[in-house]
Coordinates of C-alpha atoms in Angstrom, one line a residue:
Chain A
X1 CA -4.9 -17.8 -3.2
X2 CA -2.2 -20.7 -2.4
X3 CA -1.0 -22.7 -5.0
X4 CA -2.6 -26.2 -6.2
X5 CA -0.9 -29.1 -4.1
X6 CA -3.2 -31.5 -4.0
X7 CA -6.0 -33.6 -5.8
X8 CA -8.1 -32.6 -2.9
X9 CA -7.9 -28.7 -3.4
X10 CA -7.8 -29.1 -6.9
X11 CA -11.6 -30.7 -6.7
X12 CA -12.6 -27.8 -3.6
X13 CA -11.8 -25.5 -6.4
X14 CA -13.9 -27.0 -9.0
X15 CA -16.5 -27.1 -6.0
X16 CA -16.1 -23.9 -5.4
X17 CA -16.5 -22.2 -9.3
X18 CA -19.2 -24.9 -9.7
X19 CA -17.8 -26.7 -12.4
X20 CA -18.7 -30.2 -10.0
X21 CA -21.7 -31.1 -8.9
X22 CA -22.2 -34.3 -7.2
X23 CA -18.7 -35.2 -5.8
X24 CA -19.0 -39.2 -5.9
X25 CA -15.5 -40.8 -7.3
X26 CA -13.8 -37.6 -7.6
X27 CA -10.3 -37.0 -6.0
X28 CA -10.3 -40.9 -4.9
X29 CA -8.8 -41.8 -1.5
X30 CA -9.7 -38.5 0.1
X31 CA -12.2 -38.5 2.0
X32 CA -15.6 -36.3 2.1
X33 CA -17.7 -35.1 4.0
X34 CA -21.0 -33.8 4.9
X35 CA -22.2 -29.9 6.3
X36 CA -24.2 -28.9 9.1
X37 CA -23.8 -25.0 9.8
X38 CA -26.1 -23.9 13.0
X39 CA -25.9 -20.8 15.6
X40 CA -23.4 -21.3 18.4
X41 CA -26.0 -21.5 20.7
X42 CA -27.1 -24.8 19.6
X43 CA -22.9 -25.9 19.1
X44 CA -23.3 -27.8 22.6
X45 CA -26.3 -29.7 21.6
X46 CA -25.4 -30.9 18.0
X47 CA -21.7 -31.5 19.4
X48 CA -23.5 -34.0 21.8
X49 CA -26.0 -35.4 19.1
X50 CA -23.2 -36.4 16.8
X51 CA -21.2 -38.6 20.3
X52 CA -24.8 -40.1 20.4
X53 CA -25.2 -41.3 16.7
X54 CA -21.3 -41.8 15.5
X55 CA -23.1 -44.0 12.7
X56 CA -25.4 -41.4 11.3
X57 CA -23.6 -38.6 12.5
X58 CA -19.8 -39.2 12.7
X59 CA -17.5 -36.2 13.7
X60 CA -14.9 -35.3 11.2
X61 CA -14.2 -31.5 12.1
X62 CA -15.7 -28.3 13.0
X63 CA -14.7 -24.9 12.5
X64 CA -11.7 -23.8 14.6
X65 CA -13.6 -20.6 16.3
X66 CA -17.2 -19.7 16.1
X67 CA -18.1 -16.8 13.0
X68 CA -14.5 -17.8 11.3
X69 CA -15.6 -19.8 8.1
X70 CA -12.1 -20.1 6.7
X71 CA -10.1 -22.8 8.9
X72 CA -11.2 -26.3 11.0
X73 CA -9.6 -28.2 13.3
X74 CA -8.3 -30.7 14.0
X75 CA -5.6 -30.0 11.8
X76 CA -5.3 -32.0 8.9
X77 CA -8.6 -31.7 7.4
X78 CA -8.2 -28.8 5.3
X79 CA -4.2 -28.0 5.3
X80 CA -4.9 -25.8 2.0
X81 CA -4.3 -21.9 3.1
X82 CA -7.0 -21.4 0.5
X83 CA -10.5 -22.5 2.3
X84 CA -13.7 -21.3 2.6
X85 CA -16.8 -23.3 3.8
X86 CA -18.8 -21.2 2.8
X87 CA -17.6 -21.5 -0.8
X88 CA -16.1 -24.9 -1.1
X89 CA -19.2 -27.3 -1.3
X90 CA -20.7 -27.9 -4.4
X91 CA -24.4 -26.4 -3.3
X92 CA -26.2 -25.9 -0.1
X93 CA -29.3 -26.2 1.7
X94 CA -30.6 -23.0 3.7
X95 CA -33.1 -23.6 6.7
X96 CA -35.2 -21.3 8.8
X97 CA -37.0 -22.7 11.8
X98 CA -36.9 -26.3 10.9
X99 CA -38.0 -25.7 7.2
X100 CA -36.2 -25.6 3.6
X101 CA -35.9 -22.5 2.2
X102 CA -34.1 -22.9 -0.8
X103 CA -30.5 -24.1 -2.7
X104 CA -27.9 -22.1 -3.3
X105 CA -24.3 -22.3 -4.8
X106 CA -22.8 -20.1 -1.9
X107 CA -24.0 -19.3 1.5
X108 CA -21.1 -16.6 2.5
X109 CA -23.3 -13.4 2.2
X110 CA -26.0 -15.0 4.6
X111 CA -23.1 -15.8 7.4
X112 CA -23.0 -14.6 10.6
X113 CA -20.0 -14.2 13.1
X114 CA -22.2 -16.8 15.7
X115 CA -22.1 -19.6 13.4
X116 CA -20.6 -22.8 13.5
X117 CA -19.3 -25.2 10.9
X118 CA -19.9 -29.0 11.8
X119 CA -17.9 -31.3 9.1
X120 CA -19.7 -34.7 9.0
X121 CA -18.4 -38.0 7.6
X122 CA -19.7 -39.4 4.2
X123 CA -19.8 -42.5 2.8
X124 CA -19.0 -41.5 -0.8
X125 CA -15.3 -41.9 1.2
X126 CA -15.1 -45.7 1.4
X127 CA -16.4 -46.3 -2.3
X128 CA -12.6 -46.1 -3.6
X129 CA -12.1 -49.1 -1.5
X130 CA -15.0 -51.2 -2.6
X131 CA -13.8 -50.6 -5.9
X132 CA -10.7 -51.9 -5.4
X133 CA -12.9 -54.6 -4.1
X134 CA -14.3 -55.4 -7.5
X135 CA -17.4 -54.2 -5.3
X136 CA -17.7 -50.5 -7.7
X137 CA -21.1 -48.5 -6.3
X138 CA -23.5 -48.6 -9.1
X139 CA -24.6 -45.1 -8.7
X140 CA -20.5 -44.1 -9.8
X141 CA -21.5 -46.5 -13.1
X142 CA -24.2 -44.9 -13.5
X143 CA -23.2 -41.4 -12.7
X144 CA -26.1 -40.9 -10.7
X145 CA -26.8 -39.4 -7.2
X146 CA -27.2 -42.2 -4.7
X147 CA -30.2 -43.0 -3.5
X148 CA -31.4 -42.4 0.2
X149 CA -34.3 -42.8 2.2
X150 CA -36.1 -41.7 5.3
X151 CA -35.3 -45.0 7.9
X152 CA -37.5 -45.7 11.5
X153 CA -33.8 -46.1 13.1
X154 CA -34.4 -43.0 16.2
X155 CA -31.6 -40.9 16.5
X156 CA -31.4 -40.5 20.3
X157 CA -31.7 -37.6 21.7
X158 CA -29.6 -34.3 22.5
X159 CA -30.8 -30.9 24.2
X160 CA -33.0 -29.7 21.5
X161 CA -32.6 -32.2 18.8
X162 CA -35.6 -34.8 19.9
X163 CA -37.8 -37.2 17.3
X164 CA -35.4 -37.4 14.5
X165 CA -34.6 -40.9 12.6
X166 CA -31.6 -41.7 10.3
X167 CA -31.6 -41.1 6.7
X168 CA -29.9 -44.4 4.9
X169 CA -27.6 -44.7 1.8
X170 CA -28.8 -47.8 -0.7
X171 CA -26.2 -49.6 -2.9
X172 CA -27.4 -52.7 -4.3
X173 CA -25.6 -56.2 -4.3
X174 CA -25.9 -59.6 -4.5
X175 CA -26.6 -61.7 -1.2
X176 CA -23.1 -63.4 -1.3
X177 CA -21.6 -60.3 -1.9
X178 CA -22.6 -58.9 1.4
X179 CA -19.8 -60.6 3.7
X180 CA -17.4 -58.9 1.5
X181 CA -19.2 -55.8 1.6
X182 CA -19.4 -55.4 4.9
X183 CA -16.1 -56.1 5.8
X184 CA -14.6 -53.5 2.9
X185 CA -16.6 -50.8 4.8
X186 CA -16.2 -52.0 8.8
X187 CA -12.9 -49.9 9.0
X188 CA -14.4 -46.8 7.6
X189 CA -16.0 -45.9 11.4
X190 CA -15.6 -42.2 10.8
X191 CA -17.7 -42.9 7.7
X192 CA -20.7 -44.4 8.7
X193 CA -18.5 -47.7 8.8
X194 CA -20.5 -51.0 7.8
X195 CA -23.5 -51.5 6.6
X196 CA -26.7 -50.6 9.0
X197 CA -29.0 -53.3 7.0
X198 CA -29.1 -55.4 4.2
X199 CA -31.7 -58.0 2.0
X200 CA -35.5 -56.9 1.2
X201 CA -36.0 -58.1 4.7
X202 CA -33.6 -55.2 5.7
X203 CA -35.6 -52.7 3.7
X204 CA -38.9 -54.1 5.4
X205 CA -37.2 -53.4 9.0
X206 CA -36.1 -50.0 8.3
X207 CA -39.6 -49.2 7.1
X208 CA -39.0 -48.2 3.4
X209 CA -41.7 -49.1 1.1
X210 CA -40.9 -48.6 -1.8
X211 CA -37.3 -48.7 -2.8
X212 CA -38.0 -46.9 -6.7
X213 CA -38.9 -43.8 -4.6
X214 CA -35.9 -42.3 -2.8
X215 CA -36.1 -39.6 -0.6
X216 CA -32.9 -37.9 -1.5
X217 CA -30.8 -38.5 -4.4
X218 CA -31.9 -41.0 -7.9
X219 CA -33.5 -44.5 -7.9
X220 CA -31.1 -46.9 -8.8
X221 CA -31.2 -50.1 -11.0
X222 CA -31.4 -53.3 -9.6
X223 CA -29.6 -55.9 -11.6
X224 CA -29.6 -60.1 -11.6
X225 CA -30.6 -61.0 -7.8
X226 CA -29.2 -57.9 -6.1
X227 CA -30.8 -56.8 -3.0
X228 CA -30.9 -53.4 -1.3
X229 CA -27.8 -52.8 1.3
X230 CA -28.2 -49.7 3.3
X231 CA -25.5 -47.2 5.3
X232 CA -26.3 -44.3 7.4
X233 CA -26.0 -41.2 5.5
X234 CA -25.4 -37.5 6.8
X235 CA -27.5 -36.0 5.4
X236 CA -28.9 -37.3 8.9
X237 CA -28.4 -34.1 10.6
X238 CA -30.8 -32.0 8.2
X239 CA -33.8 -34.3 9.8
X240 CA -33.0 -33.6 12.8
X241 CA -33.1 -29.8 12.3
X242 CA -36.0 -30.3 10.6
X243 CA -37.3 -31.9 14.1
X244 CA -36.0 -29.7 16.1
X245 CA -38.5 -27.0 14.2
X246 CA -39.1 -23.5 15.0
X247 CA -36.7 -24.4 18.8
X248 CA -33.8 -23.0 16.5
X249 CA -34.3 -19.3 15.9
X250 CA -31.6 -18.3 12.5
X251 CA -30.4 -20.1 9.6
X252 CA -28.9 -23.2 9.5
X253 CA -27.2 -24.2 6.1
X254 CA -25.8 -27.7 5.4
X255 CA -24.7 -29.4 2.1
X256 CA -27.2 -30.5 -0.6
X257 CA -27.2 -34.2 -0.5
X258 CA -24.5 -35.6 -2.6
X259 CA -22.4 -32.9 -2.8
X260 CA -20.1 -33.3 -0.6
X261 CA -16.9 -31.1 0.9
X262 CA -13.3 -33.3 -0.6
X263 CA -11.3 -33.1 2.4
X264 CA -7.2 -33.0 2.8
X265 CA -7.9 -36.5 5.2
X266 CA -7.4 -40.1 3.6
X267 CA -8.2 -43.4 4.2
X268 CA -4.8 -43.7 5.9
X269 CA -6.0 -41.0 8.4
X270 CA -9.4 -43.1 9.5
X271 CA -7.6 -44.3 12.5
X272 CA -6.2 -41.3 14.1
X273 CA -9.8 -39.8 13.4
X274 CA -11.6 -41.9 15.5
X275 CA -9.5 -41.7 18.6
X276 CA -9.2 -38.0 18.1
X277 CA -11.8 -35.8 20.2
X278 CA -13.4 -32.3 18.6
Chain B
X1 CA -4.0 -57.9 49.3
X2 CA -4.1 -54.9 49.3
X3 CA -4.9 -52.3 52.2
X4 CA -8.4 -50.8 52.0
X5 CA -8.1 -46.7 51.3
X6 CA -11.2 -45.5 49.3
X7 CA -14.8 -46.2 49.7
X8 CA -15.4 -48.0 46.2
X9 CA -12.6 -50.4 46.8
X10 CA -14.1 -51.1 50.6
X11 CA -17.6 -51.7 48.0
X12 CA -15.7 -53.9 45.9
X13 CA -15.0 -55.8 49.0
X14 CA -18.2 -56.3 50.0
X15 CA -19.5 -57.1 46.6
X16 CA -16.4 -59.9 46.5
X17 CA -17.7 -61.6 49.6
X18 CA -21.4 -61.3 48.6
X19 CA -22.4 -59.2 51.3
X20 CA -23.4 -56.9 49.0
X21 CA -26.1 -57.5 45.9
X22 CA -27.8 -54.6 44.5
X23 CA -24.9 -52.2 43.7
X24 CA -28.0 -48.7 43.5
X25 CA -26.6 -46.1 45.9
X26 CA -23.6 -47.7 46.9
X27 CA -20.5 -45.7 47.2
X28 CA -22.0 -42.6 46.1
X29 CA -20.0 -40.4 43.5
X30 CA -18.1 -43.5 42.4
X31 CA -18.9 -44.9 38.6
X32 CA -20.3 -48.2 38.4
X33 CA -19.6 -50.7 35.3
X34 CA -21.7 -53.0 33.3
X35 CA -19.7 -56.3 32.4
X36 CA -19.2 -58.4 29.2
X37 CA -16.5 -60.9 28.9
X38 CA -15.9 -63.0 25.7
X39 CA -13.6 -65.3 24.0
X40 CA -10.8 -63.0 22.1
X41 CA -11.5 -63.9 18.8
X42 CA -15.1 -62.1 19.1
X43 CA -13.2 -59.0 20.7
X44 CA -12.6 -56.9 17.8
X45 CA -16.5 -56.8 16.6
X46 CA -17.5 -56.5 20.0
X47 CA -15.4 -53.3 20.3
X48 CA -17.0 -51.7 16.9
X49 CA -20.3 -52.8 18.9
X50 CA -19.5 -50.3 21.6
X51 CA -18.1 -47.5 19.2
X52 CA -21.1 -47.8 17.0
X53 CA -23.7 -47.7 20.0
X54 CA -22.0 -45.5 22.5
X55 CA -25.6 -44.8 24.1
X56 CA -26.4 -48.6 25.1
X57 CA -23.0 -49.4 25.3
X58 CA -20.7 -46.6 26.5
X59 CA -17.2 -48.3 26.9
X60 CA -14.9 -47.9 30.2
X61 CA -12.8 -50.0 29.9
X62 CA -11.9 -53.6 29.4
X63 CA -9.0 -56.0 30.4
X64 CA -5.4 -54.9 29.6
X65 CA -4.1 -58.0 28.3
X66 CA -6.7 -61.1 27.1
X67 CA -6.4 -64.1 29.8
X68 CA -5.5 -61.4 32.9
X69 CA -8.4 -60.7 34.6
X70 CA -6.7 -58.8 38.2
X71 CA -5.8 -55.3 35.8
X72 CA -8.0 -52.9 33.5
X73 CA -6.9 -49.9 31.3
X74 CA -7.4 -47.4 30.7
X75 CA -5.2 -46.0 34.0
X76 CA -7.3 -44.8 37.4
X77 CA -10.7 -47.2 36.5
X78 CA -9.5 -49.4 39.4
X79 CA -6.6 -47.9 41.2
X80 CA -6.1 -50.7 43.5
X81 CA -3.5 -53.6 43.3
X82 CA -6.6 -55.9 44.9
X83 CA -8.5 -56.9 42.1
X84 CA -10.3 -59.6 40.2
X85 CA -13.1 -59.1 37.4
X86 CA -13.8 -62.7 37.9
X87 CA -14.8 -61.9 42.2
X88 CA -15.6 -58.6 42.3
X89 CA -19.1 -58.2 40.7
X90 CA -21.6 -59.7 43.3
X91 CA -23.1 -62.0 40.8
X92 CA -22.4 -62.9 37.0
X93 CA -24.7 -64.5 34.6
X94 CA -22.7 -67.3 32.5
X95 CA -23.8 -67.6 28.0
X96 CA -23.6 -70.5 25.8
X97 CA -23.9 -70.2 22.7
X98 CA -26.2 -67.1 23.1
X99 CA -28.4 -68.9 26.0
X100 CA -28.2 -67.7 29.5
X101 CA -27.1 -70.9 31.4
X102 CA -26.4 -69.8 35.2
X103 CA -25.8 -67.1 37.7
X104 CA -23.1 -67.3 39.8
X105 CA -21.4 -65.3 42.6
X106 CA -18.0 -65.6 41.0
X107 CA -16.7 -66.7 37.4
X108 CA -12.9 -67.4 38.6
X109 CA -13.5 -71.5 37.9
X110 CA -14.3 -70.8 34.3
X111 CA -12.2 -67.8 33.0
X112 CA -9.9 -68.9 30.5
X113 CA -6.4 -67.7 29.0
X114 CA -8.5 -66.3 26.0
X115 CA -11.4 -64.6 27.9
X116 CA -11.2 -60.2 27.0
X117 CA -13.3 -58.3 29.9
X118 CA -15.2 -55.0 28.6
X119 CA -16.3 -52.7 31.7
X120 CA -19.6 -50.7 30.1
X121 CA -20.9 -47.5 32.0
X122 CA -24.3 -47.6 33.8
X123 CA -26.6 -45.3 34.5
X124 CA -26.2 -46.0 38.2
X125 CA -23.5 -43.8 37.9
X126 CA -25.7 -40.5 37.6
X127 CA -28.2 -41.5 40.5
X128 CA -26.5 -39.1 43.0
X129 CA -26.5 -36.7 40.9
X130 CA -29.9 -36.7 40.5
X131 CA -30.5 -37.0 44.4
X132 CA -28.4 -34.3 44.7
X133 CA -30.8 -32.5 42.0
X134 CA -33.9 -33.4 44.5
X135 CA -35.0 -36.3 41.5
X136 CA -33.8 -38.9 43.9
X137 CA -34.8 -42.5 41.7
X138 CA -38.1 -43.9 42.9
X139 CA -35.7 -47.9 43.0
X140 CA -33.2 -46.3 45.6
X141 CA -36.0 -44.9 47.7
X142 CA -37.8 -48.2 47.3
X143 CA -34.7 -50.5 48.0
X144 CA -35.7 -52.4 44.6
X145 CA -33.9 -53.3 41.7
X146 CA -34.6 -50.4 39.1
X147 CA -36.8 -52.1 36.2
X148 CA -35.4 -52.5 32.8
X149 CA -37.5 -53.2 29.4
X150 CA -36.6 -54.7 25.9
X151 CA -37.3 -51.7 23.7
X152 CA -37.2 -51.4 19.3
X153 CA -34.2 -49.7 19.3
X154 CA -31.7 -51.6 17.1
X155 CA -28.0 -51.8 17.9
X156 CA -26.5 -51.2 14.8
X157 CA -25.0 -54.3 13.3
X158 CA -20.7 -54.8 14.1
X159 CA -19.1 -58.0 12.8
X160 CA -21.1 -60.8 14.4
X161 CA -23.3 -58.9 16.2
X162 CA -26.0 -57.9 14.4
X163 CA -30.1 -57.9 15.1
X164 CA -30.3 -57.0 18.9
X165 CA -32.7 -54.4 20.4
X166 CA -31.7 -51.9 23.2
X167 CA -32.7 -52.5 26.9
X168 CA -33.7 -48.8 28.4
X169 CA -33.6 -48.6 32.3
X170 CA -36.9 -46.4 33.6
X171 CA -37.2 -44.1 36.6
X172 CA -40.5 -42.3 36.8
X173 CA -40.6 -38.6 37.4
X174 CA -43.3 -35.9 36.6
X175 CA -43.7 -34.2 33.4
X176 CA -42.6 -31.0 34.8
X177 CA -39.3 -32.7 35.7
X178 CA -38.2 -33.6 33.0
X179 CA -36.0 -30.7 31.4
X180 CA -34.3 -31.0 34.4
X181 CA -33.9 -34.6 34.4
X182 CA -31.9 -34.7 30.8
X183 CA -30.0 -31.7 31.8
X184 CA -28.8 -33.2 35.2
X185 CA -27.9 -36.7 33.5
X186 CA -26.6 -35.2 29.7
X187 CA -22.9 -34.6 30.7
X188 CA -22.8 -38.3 31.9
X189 CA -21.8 -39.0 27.5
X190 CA -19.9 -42.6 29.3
X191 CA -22.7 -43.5 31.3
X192 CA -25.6 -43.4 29.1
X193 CA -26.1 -39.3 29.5
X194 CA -29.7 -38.3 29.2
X195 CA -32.9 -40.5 28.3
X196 CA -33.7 -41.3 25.1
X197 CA -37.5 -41.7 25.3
X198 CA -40.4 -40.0 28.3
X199 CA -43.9 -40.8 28.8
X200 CA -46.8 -42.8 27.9
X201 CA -45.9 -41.8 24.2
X202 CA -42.6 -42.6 24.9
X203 CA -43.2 -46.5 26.1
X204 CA -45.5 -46.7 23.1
X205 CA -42.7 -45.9 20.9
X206 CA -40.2 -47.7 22.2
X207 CA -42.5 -50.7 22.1
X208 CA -43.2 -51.3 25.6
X209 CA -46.9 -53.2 25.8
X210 CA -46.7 -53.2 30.0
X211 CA -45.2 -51.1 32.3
X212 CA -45.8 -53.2 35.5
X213 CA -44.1 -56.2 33.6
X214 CA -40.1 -55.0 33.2
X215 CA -37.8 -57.8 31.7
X216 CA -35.3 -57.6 33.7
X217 CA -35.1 -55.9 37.5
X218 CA -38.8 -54.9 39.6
X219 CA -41.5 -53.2 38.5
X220 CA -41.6 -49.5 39.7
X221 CA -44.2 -47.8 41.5
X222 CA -46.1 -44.4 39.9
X223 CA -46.5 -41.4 42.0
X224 CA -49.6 -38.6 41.2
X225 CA -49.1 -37.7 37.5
X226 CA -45.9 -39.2 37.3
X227 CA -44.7 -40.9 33.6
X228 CA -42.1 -43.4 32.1
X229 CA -38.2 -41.8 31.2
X230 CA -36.0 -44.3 29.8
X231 CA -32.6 -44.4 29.5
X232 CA -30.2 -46.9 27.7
X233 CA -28.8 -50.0 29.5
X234 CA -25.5 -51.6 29.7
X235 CA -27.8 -55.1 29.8
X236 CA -28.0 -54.1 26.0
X237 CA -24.4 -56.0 25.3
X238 CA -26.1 -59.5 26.4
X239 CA -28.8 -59.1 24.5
X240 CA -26.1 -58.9 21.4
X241 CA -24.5 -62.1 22.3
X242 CA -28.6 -63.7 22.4
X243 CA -28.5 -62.4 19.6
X244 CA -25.5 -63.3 18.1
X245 CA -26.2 -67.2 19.2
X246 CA -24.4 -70.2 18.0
X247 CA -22.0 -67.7 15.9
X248 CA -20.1 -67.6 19.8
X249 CA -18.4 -70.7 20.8
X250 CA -17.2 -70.7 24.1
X251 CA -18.9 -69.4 27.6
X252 CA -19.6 -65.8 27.4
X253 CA -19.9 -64.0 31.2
X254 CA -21.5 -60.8 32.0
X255 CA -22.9 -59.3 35.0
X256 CA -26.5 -60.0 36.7
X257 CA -28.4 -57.2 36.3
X258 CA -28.5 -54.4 39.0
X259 CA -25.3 -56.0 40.4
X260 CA -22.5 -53.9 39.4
X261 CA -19.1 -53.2 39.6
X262 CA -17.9 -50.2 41.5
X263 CA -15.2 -48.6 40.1
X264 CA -12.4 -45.9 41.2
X265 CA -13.6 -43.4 38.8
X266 CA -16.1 -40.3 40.1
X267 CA -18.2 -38.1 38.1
X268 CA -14.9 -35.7 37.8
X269 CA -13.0 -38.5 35.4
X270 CA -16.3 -38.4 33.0
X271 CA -14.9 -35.5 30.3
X272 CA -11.6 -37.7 30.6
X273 CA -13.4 -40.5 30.0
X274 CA -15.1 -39.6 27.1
X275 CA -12.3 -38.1 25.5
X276 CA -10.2 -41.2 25.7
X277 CA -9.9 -44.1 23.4
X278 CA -9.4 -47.8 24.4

């Protein structure tokens, strides 16, 4: 095992013995990200889903060669010698032909040599930065999971992934915060970037009815005149799996929603990110 | 200017001195480009636009320097030193304030010092490769402008261009052709790659109410058992400046639809193209 360098691989290894759970406002400035795991057979497809849907489904990193768990390129993302994605997320998800199966803390006796890791961005990264904003998330006051929903936004279509639509992040604000809001996050492309839809006219558009019911994650409280302001969330790419049904033959694993892989990468690396091609 | 060496700049040409109008099938294996041009200070958003909605609005490339419309970067998109963005589309389409005002064969007379050019890809660009497939487009065979609809897609939101839809072009093929159809046009990625909706199901969800009535181009004729496939549209960044409306002062130009530029780049230059960041 290497020695502890960072903030970053000091919160992987709390990931990793399970002493964290959900992974929002830990090791601020770094950012996170989200897991899809799938057969290399389907690589090509998903690799083409996320170029498609760069809001929902932004490209962070992937595992350097397919059935090797223990580095991802590009380089940068994880420079700890001591990796293992397998290990280093707080919980996972396990799916067999489209379906849940279950959660587990570890998926590295259920890996196969033909996998490969896709590393996903997450918008827990640009929280830090509305902070600093004097714009703090209220699910990081509240310690809570943030809440996300099922949206009617399609994800358009790649290979086998067909019918799928984008899961959304919720924080709530007030109306004349939104300006602000939006331009905090706009940088942050590699991390769902700005804001997808805002205002309980927002809400109406993307289809959710009832914003007390999340899909994923805890309700969160509404305070004064706030208003719901939604982000696509990657958690995305579980949905479309979920589409894509009994076409994918194996198990697929990806993170449980809100808890999230700390990566080496910070906001001063957003920039190189997006002009870099995996 | 400039002597005449390659078949897209003899198309250029033509399309200069409006002997040419309908850009489908012309200089075969040679990309063709969508157009926007806008005043510099709406630039920046109008680049997130493209990053955030690669599908709609792949971007090629755009003018290297605001106010200089005779050069384009990135390198090889238009090889020769005989140029003009302002010329060498056959007909442009001039915005105020988010209303079409005009079309024009040439935009030289209103381009200002501040004006940016963004070249978008068109799925134009993967017609010969379907007609090389034996899924020649029913529009080329026709000699009609290929018919383009105002689907429900939204174009996620970038700066000040927020609440426009997606146009989808639509070429009708048989059921049975359609795995090859998204196969043969998926590695275009920078010209809109493969559809995002097919069939009667598919109209109905994209919000199309009449096939026979497209919103831009000519309606399309239906063979035996044939159906609807619809791919994105490089239209889709004037719907965004509708859209965006009084928020734009200053003319906004953009090309008429169907009437395209045809640039140096072939099919060969599209994992380049893809890979490269403007």
């Amino acid at each position: 095992m290497g020695s502890i360098t960072t903030v970053s691989h000091e919160a992987r290894l709390l990931c990793r013995q399970n002493r964290l759970t959900n992974t929002a406002g830990v090791a601020p400035g770094y950012l996170q990200a989200n897991l899809l795991i799938l057969p290399g057979e389907y690589a090509s497809d998903f690799h083409n889903l996320c170029l498609r849907n760069p809001v929902a489904c932004p490209l962070l990193g992937m595992s350097s060669t397919p059935g090797n768990p223990r580095t991802v390129k590009p380089a940068g993302c994880i420079d700890s010698a001591d990796f293992d994605v397998c290990t280093d997320f707080p919980k996972y998800r396990v799916y067999k032909g489209g379906k849940y199966q279950e959660s587990r803390t570890e998926i590295a006796s259920l890996w196969t040599e033909t996998h490969v890791a896709f590393l996903i961005g997450c918008s827990y990264s640009f929280e830090d930065a509305l902070t600093a904003a004097g714009l703090p998330p209220r699910h990081q006051r509240t310690k809570s999971v943030v809440a996300m929903y099922r949206s009617n936004i399609p994800i358009l279509p790649a290979g086998i992934f067909t019918g799928a639509h984008c899961i959304v992040s919720m924080r709530p604000y007030r109306l004349d915060q939104i300006d602000r809001v939006r331009e905090v996050t706009r940088p942050y492309l590699s991390t769902h970037g700005e804001p997808v839809a805002w205002g309980w006219d927002g809400a109406k558009q993307l289809g959710i009815a009832d914003i007390t019911k999340p899909d994923f994650g805890e309700p969160q409280i509404f305070e004064n005149d706030e208003v719901p302001v939604f982000w696509a969330c990657g958690v995305t790419p579980q949905i479309a799996v979920e589409a894509a049904g009994e076409n994918i033959e194996g198990l697929v694993f990806a993170h449980e929603p809100g808890h999230m892989l700390v990566t080496d990468w910070t906001a001063a690396d957003l920039e190189n990110l997006q002009s870099s091609s995996i």
